[in-house]
């Protein structure tokens, strides 16, 4: 299938997962280079808010989740609700990390950032292995293509150039 929205989701997941090595490399780096630590965490927070939440979670919440929930053969609405709850948790993590950074509590910020990452990686694995497989089996090719173009609309509304910038920003931190 040429215009598969699941391919878009998987690509965005790969980009988000690429932050793992960056975050692991930050452990105790504030002891030697506090300014670099602050800058990197600030960049990561921007990425998570704009890319992971703004572009990616927005597509799921506005387009994919409703399409799955509205399908007559779908009966596991609790699964979608759980993924939405995760998204709220991730937004809260960002606030907690930002607050710790404002207080220059670097060890606490790193602990929260690492917890965020681990929860995010678990969430991504569940979506990849359960939600996306379900979506492809539940929805027909026409439905999937419609979702793909709705995803493209979201990217255009938020700015395709900004999305590319954010992807490059993360590549530059590696």
PDB file of C-alpha atoms in Angstrom:
ATOM      1  CA  UNK A   1       0.000   0.000   0.000  1.00  0.00           C
ATOM      2  CA  UNK A   2       1.413   3.336  -1.098  1.00  0.00           C
ATOM      3  CA  UNK A   3      -0.234   5.752   1.375  1.00  0.00           C
ATOM      4  CA  UNK A   4      -0.150   3.714   4.568  1.00  0.00           C
ATOM      5  CA  UNK A   5      -0.623   5.826   7.717  1.00  0.00           C
ATOM      6  CA  UNK A   6       0.925   3.074   9.840  1.00  0.00           C
ATOM      7  CA  UNK A   7       4.211   3.629   7.999  1.00  0.00           C
ATOM      8  CA  UNK A   8       4.026   7.292   9.080  1.00  0.00           C
ATOM      9  CA  UNK A   9       3.407   6.246  12.689  1.00  0.00           C
ATOM     10  CA  UNK A  10       6.269   3.730  12.642  1.00  0.00           C
ATOM     11  CA  UNK A  11       8.677   6.302  11.183  1.00  0.00           C
ATOM     12  CA  UNK A  12       7.744   8.817  13.865  1.00  0.00           C
ATOM     13  CA  UNK A  13       8.192   6.131  16.513  1.00  0.00           C
ATOM     14  CA  UNK A  14      11.685   5.419  15.154  1.00  0.00           C
ATOM     15  CA  UNK A  15      12.568   9.112  15.400  1.00  0.00           C
ATOM     16  CA  UNK A  16      11.214   9.306  18.953  1.00  0.00           C
ATOM     17  CA  UNK A  17      13.077   6.124  19.965  1.00  0.00           C
ATOM     18  CA  UNK A  18      16.320   7.617  18.681  1.00  0.00           C
ATOM     19  CA  UNK A  19      16.314   9.848  21.769  1.00  0.00           C
ATOM     20  CA  UNK A  20      17.182   6.821  23.910  1.00  0.00           C
ATOM     21  CA  UNK A  21      20.918   6.991  23.192  1.00  0.00           C
ATOM     22  CA  UNK A  22      20.921  10.753  23.751  1.00  0.00           C
ATOM     23  CA  UNK A  23      19.214  10.447  27.137  1.00  0.00           C
ATOM     24  CA  UNK A  24      21.446   7.566  28.235  1.00  0.00           C
ATOM     25  CA  UNK A  25      24.471   9.708  27.361  1.00  0.00           C
ATOM     26  CA  UNK A  26      23.251  12.475  29.666  1.00  0.00           C
ATOM     27  CA  UNK A  27      23.664  10.440  32.866  1.00  0.00           C
ATOM     28  CA  UNK A  28      25.673  12.555  35.326  1.00  0.00           C
ATOM     29  CA  UNK A  29      26.829  14.833  32.492  1.00  0.00           C
ATOM     30  CA  UNK A  30      25.575  17.818  34.503  1.00  0.00           C
ATOM     31  CA  UNK A  31      28.479  17.271  36.899  1.00  0.00           C
ATOM     32  CA  UNK A  32      31.063  18.155  34.234  1.00  0.00           C
ATOM     33  CA  UNK A  33      29.039  20.241  31.791  1.00  0.00           C
ATOM     34  CA  UNK A  34      25.912  21.684  33.411  1.00  0.00           C
ATOM     35  CA  UNK A  35      25.264  24.186  30.596  1.00  0.00           C
ATOM     36  CA  UNK A  36      25.441  21.484  27.936  1.00  0.00           C
ATOM     37  CA  UNK A  37      23.131  19.311  30.033  1.00  0.00           C
ATOM     38  CA  UNK A  38      20.614  22.172  30.355  1.00  0.00           C
ATOM     39  CA  UNK A  39      20.757  22.874  26.636  1.00  0.00           C
ATOM     40  CA  UNK A  40      20.310  19.227  25.660  1.00  0.00           C
ATOM     41  CA  UNK A  41      17.396  18.666  28.044  1.00  0.00           C
ATOM     42  CA  UNK A  42      15.764  21.862  26.807  1.00  0.00           C
ATOM     43  CA  UNK A  43      16.096  20.613  23.227  1.00  0.00           C
ATOM     44  CA  UNK A  44      14.667  17.227  24.202  1.00  0.00           C
ATOM     45  CA  UNK A  45      11.692  18.845  25.943  1.00  0.00           C
ATOM     46  CA  UNK A  46      11.010  20.941  22.851  1.00  0.00           C
ATOM     47  CA  UNK A  47      11.223  17.818  20.705  1.00  0.00           C
ATOM     48  CA  UNK A  48       8.917  15.789  22.944  1.00  0.00           C
ATOM     49  CA  UNK A  49       6.344  18.569  23.146  1.00  0.00           C
ATOM     50  CA  UNK A  50       6.346  19.577  19.507  1.00  0.00           C
ATOM     51  CA  UNK A  51       7.171  16.351  17.690  1.00  0.00           C
ATOM     52  CA  UNK A  52       6.077  13.457  19.925  1.00  0.00           C
ATOM     53  CA  UNK A  53       3.029  15.229  21.306  1.00  0.00           C
ATOM     54  CA  UNK A  54       2.257  17.893  18.700  1.00  0.00           C
ATOM     55  CA  UNK A  55       2.732  15.880  15.541  1.00  0.00           C
ATOM     56  CA  UNK A  56       2.559  12.236  16.589  1.00  0.00           C
ATOM     57  CA  UNK A  57       0.110  12.032  19.501  1.00  0.00           C
ATOM     58  CA  UNK A  58      -2.090  14.608  17.812  1.00  0.00           C
ATOM     59  CA  UNK A  59      -2.486  12.295  14.793  1.00  0.00           C
ATOM     60  CA  UNK A  60      -3.384   9.405  17.048  1.00  0.00           C
ATOM     61  CA  UNK A  61      -5.862  11.340  19.191  1.00  0.00           C
ATOM     62  CA  UNK A  62      -7.532  13.293  16.399  1.00  0.00           C
ATOM     63  CA  UNK A  63      -7.559  10.698  13.624  1.00  0.00           C
ATOM     64  CA  UNK A  64      -6.389   7.151  14.368  1.00  0.00           C
ATOM     65  CA  UNK A  65      -8.031   6.516  17.743  1.00  0.00           C
ATOM     66  CA  UNK A  66     -11.462   7.774  16.605  1.00  0.00           C
ATOM     67  CA  UNK A  67     -11.251   5.712  13.396  1.00  0.00           C
ATOM     68  CA  UNK A  68     -10.527   2.581  15.418  1.00  0.00           C
ATOM     69  CA  UNK A  69     -13.085   3.347  18.138  1.00  0.00           C
ATOM     70  CA  UNK A  70     -15.803   4.036  15.567  1.00  0.00           C
ATOM     71  CA  UNK A  71     -15.259   0.784  13.688  1.00  0.00           C
ATOM     72  CA  UNK A  72     -18.240  -1.525  14.282  1.00  0.00           C
ATOM     73  CA  UNK A  73     -16.020  -4.580  14.861  1.00  0.00           C
ATOM     74  CA  UNK A  74     -13.864  -2.888  17.503  1.00  0.00           C
ATOM     75  CA  UNK A  75     -14.814  -3.686  21.097  1.00  0.00           C
ATOM     76  CA  UNK A  76     -11.650  -2.824  23.069  1.00  0.00           C
ATOM     77  CA  UNK A  77     -12.229   0.882  23.670  1.00  0.00           C
ATOM     78  CA  UNK A  78     -10.376   0.520  26.994  1.00  0.00           C
ATOM     79  CA  UNK A  79      -7.167  -0.115  25.060  1.00  0.00           C
ATOM     80  CA  UNK A  80      -7.470   3.192  23.222  1.00  0.00           C
ATOM     81  CA  UNK A  81      -8.380   4.955  26.474  1.00  0.00           C
ATOM     82  CA  UNK A  82      -5.209   3.565  28.050  1.00  0.00           C
ATOM     83  CA  UNK A  83      -3.073   4.937  25.211  1.00  0.00           C
ATOM     84  CA  UNK A  84      -4.738   8.334  25.630  1.00  0.00           C
ATOM     85  CA  UNK A  85      -3.992   8.220  29.364  1.00  0.00           C
ATOM     86  CA  UNK A  86      -0.348   7.525  28.543  1.00  0.00           C
ATOM     87  CA  UNK A  87      -0.293  10.671  26.391  1.00  0.00           C
ATOM     88  CA  UNK A  88      -1.545  12.699  29.351  1.00  0.00           C
ATOM     89  CA  UNK A  89       1.125  11.106  31.545  1.00  0.00           C
ATOM     90  CA  UNK A  90       3.803  12.117  29.036  1.00  0.00           C
ATOM     91  CA  UNK A  91       2.600  15.716  29.117  1.00  0.00           C
ATOM     92  CA  UNK A  92       2.860  15.643  32.901  1.00  0.00           C
ATOM     93  CA  UNK A  93       6.381  14.223  32.734  1.00  0.00           C
ATOM     94  CA  UNK A  94       7.431  17.185  30.578  1.00  0.00           C
ATOM     95  CA  UNK A  95       6.144  19.614  33.204  1.00  0.00           C
ATOM     96  CA  UNK A  96       7.905  17.792  36.045  1.00  0.00           C
ATOM     97  CA  UNK A  97      11.200  17.722  34.111  1.00  0.00           C
ATOM     98  CA  UNK A  98      10.877  21.391  33.222  1.00  0.00           C
ATOM     99  CA  UNK A  99      10.213  22.299  36.859  1.00  0.00           C
ATOM    100  CA  UNK A 100      13.244  20.307  38.037  1.00  0.00           C
ATOM    101  CA  UNK A 101      15.395  22.011  35.402  1.00  0.00           C
ATOM    102  CA  UNK A 102      14.161  25.454  36.497  1.00  0.00           C
ATOM    103  CA  UNK A 103      15.304  24.617  40.028  1.00  0.00           C
ATOM    104  CA  UNK A 104      18.578  23.195  38.649  1.00  0.00           C
ATOM    105  CA  UNK A 105      17.766  19.868  40.264  1.00  0.00           C
ATOM    106  CA  UNK A 106      19.630  18.036  37.526  1.00  0.00           C
ATOM    107  CA  UNK A 107      19.733  14.621  39.137  1.00  0.00           C
ATOM    108  CA  UNK A 108      15.958  14.728  39.687  1.00  0.00           C
ATOM    109  CA  UNK A 109      15.379  15.998  36.147  1.00  0.00           C
ATOM    110  CA  UNK A 110      17.440  13.133  34.762  1.00  0.00           C
ATOM    111  CA  UNK A 111      15.581  10.584  36.887  1.00  0.00           C
ATOM    112  CA  UNK A 112      12.252  11.905  35.548  1.00  0.00           C
ATOM    113  CA  UNK A 113      13.570  12.127  31.988  1.00  0.00           C
ATOM    114  CA  UNK A 114      14.736   8.524  32.159  1.00  0.00           C
ATOM    115  CA  UNK A 115      11.385   7.381  33.609  1.00  0.00           C
ATOM    116  CA  UNK A 116       9.616   9.278  30.840  1.00  0.00           C
ATOM    117  CA  UNK A 117      11.782   7.585  28.239  1.00  0.00           C
ATOM    118  CA  UNK A 118      11.198   4.087  29.625  1.00  0.00           C
ATOM    119  CA  UNK A 119       7.427   4.628  29.778  1.00  0.00           C
ATOM    120  CA  UNK A 120       7.488   6.098  26.282  1.00  0.00           C
ATOM    121  CA  UNK A 121       9.443   3.138  24.888  1.00  0.00           C
ATOM    122  CA  UNK A 122       6.968   0.709  26.497  1.00  0.00           C
ATOM    123  CA  UNK A 123       4.079   2.724  25.059  1.00  0.00           C
ATOM    124  CA  UNK A 124       5.634   2.698  21.585  1.00  0.00           C
ATOM    125  CA  UNK A 125       6.225  -1.059  21.723  1.00  0.00           C
ATOM    126  CA  UNK A 126       2.578  -1.646  22.693  1.00  0.00           C
ATOM    127  CA  UNK A 127       1.340   0.577  19.883  1.00  0.00           C
ATOM    128  CA  UNK A 128       3.639  -1.072  17.337  1.00  0.00           C
ATOM    129  CA  UNK A 129       2.754  -4.613  18.390  1.00  0.00           C
ATOM    130  CA  UNK A 130      -0.940  -4.183  19.222  1.00  0.00           C
ATOM    131  CA  UNK A 131      -2.606  -0.980  18.080  1.00  0.00           C
ATOM    132  CA  UNK A 132      -1.051  -0.633  14.641  1.00  0.00           C
ATOM    133  CA  UNK A 133      -1.475  -4.330  13.832  1.00  0.00           C
ATOM    134  CA  UNK A 134      -5.103  -4.035  14.918  1.00  0.00           C
ATOM    135  CA  UNK A 135      -5.640  -0.901  12.811  1.00  0.00           C
ATOM    136  CA  UNK A 136      -4.271  -2.563   9.681  1.00  0.00           C
ATOM    137  CA  UNK A 137      -6.426  -5.637  10.154  1.00  0.00           C
ATOM    138  CA  UNK A 138      -9.574  -3.725  11.146  1.00  0.00           C
ATOM    139  CA  UNK A 139      -9.528  -0.893   8.610  1.00  0.00           C
ATOM    140  CA  UNK A 140      -9.716  -1.396   4.878  1.00  0.00           C
ATOM    141  CA  UNK A 141      -7.324   0.161   2.376  1.00  0.00           C
ATOM    142  CA  UNK A 142      -9.666   3.063   1.653  1.00  0.00           C
ATOM    143  CA  UNK A 143      -9.995   3.888   5.369  1.00  0.00           C
ATOM    144  CA  UNK A 144      -6.237   3.719   5.822  1.00  0.00           C
ATOM    145  CA  UNK A 145      -5.639   5.994   2.853  1.00  0.00           C
ATOM    146  CA  UNK A 146      -8.125   8.527   4.251  1.00  0.00           C
ATOM    147  CA  UNK A 147      -6.265   8.436   7.586  1.00  0.00           C
ATOM    148  CA  UNK A 148      -2.943   8.901   5.767  1.00  0.00           C
ATOM    149  CA  UNK A 149      -4.161  12.102   4.118  1.00  0.00           C
ATOM    150  CA  UNK A 150      -5.601  13.381   7.392  1.00  0.00           C
ATOM    151  CA  UNK A 151      -2.130  12.806   8.879  1.00  0.00           C
ATOM    152  CA  UNK A 152      -0.640  14.828   6.024  1.00  0.00           C
ATOM    153  CA  UNK A 153      -3.132  17.620   6.762  1.00  0.00           C
ATOM    154  CA  UNK A 154      -1.988  17.709  10.397  1.00  0.00           C
ATOM    155  CA  UNK A 155       1.657  17.896   9.307  1.00  0.00           C
ATOM    156  CA  UNK A 156       0.840  20.741   6.926  1.00  0.00           C
ATOM    157  CA  UNK A 157      -1.150  22.626   9.595  1.00  0.00           C
ATOM    158  CA  UNK A 158       1.672  22.297  12.134  1.00  0.00           C
ATOM    159  CA  UNK A 159       4.373  22.845   9.519  1.00  0.00           C
ATOM    160  CA  UNK A 160       6.150  20.155   7.546  1.00  0.00           C
ATOM    161  CA  UNK A 161       9.376  22.175   7.637  1.00  0.00           C
ATOM    162  CA  UNK A 162       9.243  22.351  11.435  1.00  0.00           C
ATOM    163  CA  UNK A 163       8.706  18.590  11.628  1.00  0.00           C
ATOM    164  CA  UNK A 164      11.806  18.051   9.496  1.00  0.00           C
ATOM    165  CA  UNK A 165      13.760  20.543  11.632  1.00  0.00           C
ATOM    166  CA  UNK A 166      12.820  18.650  14.785  1.00  0.00           C
ATOM    167  CA  UNK A 167      13.923  15.355  13.245  1.00  0.00           C
ATOM    168  CA  UNK A 168      17.258  16.912  12.266  1.00  0.00           C
ATOM    169  CA  UNK A 169      17.594  18.483  15.712  1.00  0.00           C
ATOM    170  CA  UNK A 170      17.493  15.033  17.302  1.00  0.00           C
ATOM    171  CA  UNK A 171      19.912  13.643  14.708  1.00  0.00           C
ATOM    172  CA  UNK A 172      22.284  16.471  15.621  1.00  0.00           C
ATOM    173  CA  UNK A 173      22.211  15.542  19.313  1.00  0.00           C
ATOM    174  CA  UNK A 174      23.301  11.955  18.676  1.00  0.00           C
TER     175      UNK A 174
END
